[in-house]
Amino acid sequence: MEIELVEIRDHLFSHPPFRNLPRHVVDDLVPHIEVSYYQAGTMILEKGQDNHYLFFIRSGAVEILRSSGELYIQMGEGECFGQFSLLRKKKVRYPARAIEDSLLYKIPDAPFQELADTYDRFADFMEEEHSVRLKNALGRAGQTSGNPLMIAKIHKLIPRKIITASPDISIQQAAVIMTQNRVSSLVLVPDNPEQDPSPVTGLITDRDLRKRAIVPGLPFSAPVRQVMSTDVITLQAEAYAFEAMLTMMRHNLHHLPVLDGNRPIGVITVADLVRYESHGSVYLVGDIFRQKDVDGLADMAPKIRQLFIQLVNEDASSHTISAIVSRMGISISQRLLQLGEKKLGPPPVPYCLLALGSMARDEMTLVTDQDNAFVMDDTFDPKVHDPYFKSLARFLSDGLNQCGYPYCTGDIMATHSRWRQPLSVWKTYFSDWIDHPDPEALLHASIFFDLEGIFGETGLAGQLKQLLLEKAPNSPRFLACLARNALLRKPPLGFFRKFVLEHDGKHHKTFNLKRRGSAPISDLARVHALACGAVPINTRERLLRVKETSLLAEGVGDDLLDALELICMVRIRHQARQAESGAAVDNNVIPESLSSFERNHLKDAFQIVSQAQSFLRYRYNVSPAMQTRVRTGQK
């Protein structure tokens, strides 16, 4: 058998249902297989056309669509499609499109039917796999045990034994090892762990070999360390699959090494996640970075909204939903700046985009505006360099607005010259806020204490975060001012556990689940976290960190975490219902629209928040008179 056919046979044997077939049967099948390549975005099957092939994905990714054009499911390496039409009169019901450059094996109808007629396990796989995917794609609340990403540990996603090598081998040797082992990446580990304690020195992928070695024309004898990726992101084996998904989205990764303690045990790819992920968020991030202009990015908004609805219907946690939606917003911001730099030219000095508020905390929903700022290197000269950054900020802000992230009503955007400054000026801002706190000024500045560098020289943002962590715990007056402001937003619960509603205006007889529910928890979590020098800025992670200290009484941290999840889930479900009905999406809930379960448990959650605010007042010595001065703007 020719070497190409042997490779096809061996690859089929590594995936079901072919691994369950006798070897001689697969040997006889292979000569009938056709190999086709489809570029990303190419239609493979159109609705209504005749189909005479079973498609096996050798590499890449494919999405199957409903007849309406909506996403049905995504598939990756080792999965099959097309069997539905082969088993039912050859007519395509669900169109298929490549969402990455894809190499497909095409098995003709005649041998497919013979296999289905002869081998029950093969036929059962084709029928049962379809129903499993359908169930996974629908993900109705209460019909399944939840999104598999929420319960699967990452080590269960590892498809094969890890392949490692020394970073001192040549580029050609790396390519040979990858080819012999039929892997798309190679983990490079230190030769002497005692001298180099890091578990992973580098990572080389097919893409790296093409872009960094072949295209530049490097000699194949050069050491692979010249083209490998360093500072490799890894994850521990006991992490959950959804954590891997968020990590890959956060860093736009295609390969993620997995560690057991300090020992690499495998690599998972985007295709491995596809087996668990029905909503396609990892691929959606890829789609964002493939857009060529702002109009293309704006077209992503309906997909993000649909993703939000699907995640809610899959019973994902509020933490996961908000994190995924935030990653979408961050990816759009990053892509806008890439397009902006392409239009305006490279930046004259290094800079960093700061995400602020809910985007930085990974807590975005469908209702959000843009909050951002620029930090420039201290070589920044306003007269020489600011015209460039002013134009870039305008491109970013206008683009975000077009993509569904409205302008900030408080003008906390890089388009404002105050929020477009060199690092030394930003350090002055933070030092002044902490050393000379003014309650009224901090009302508008607290958003800057939730910051994340998301583009450019992110080390500039890291220096600001470090300054905050060093100064805040030792500044009781600053913490007291933050605590006073945190007490201004109270849960909507009055006497006899009745909801306190808006009395007039557009949102008459409603309460705002963000302003009166989740925001008070975020506010008090911020104060406690800064007081104990906690690094995280996500509210849930802040509470988990504060729980580890003696700051809160036993059980209070868990109660707040439960309250946060309930309030956020009710808010998210409210928005999903509005989005599904085509109504304007907001945070304002009519109590009568909630189930009795939601109403009763919201009251319990609001009570927990009220008690936590009482402790906040006591812990930071906030008197009623001080709160009054803050409300009225008195100093």
C-alpha angles and dihedrals in degrees: 000000000000117000093246091055091047090055091050091048094048092049093050089049090058093062136056136283092022094054087065094056124091112266094239090055092056089044089057092045098052099072089058094055120106121207119217134178123212125189119226110280095025118133111236099180126018123208112267097013122126113258124199101172143076106220121217117192109229093175137346128035138280133197123212114212135205119240087260090059094251120134115272102174143324125233135195142186115333097021129116134218137172095060092109092066093040090056093044115050095298094271116135111235098168115045119220129215133181111242093182130027099284138196112205134190111216116207111197122238097249098059090039091056091045091053091047091049095046104038118048094194090056092049092044091051092053093050099038096043090058093053092047091052091047091052091047093048094049093045094177114194108260095011096087136032089254136273109329088224088068096057107028118096115227095240089065090062094058104113101194146005113290119257115211136176142171118276087230095069117104126262089249092051090051091052091049093051092049092048095047092050094039094232130139095215139038124208112219115209132186118269091218112035091186091063095035109035095180110112094218123035096182149330130232124194136183088259092052091052091052099043102033103032114020100036095047089045099238116175110261088230091066115110114266090232087077091067104025123110113250131198086046117199112231138177133207119253094241094057116109124256092246089058088055089050093051091046092052091047093047093054099027091239129171096188128039121186115219122216133203098205103307096340123093110229105171151335126245123201135200088262090058090056091052090071089065102027116081098169099060099223094147091054091044089061088052089051090054092056091048094060114112100202145011093269089058091051091048088056088062093068096084090048091053090049091050090048089053091052092047093050090052091050090050090057093241114168120263089243091057095043094050092045092052093046089048091052088055091053092047092049091051090050091050093048091048091055091048089053090044092054090047089054099041100030129246117325114267091226133015115276142171132218112226118210110206137194120356095000091055090046092050088239104120123138132176091288111067143116130211122274116176146135142189125240113194131196114264090252085075112125110194095209093050104031109025097079088064095048093043089056092044091050091050091049090051096045095045090046093051090049090052090049093056102271104115124216114274109259089212091054093239092154137114088250087077110082092223089064094046104072143128120266094259091058092047090052088053090052093052095043091050093048090051102036097040105027119189113189094216093048091047090055087070097033102051090089088068090063088068100061137146130180106230106167139027123002096003090178087078089063089045091059091054092049090049091051090052093048092049098047106033100066090054096048108081094171091055091049090048091054091049090049092051090053092046089059093058092078109065131182114261096250123122137174117325089018093285121153115254107225136194109267101205146003130055094322097049113164095012136101126219111241094199101043094038100028123027097020095061089054091048090049096052092041088055093053094048093044094051090046092057096036095247115175102209120090099190107103095230092047091046091055091048089052094046089049088064091062130067092246096102126047116253112284096014094099092052091048091052091048090052092047091049093051094048095047092045094047093051089049093048094047089049090055093045091054090050092048093049091051092048093244125139109276121235144147097247114111129194106217092220090059091063126086118250088250091056094045094050096045093043088060090053090049093049090050091055090051091050091052091048089052090052089056090047090055091050096042095053097032098243112171125200089246091058091051091052091053090052092050094050095041092243116153 
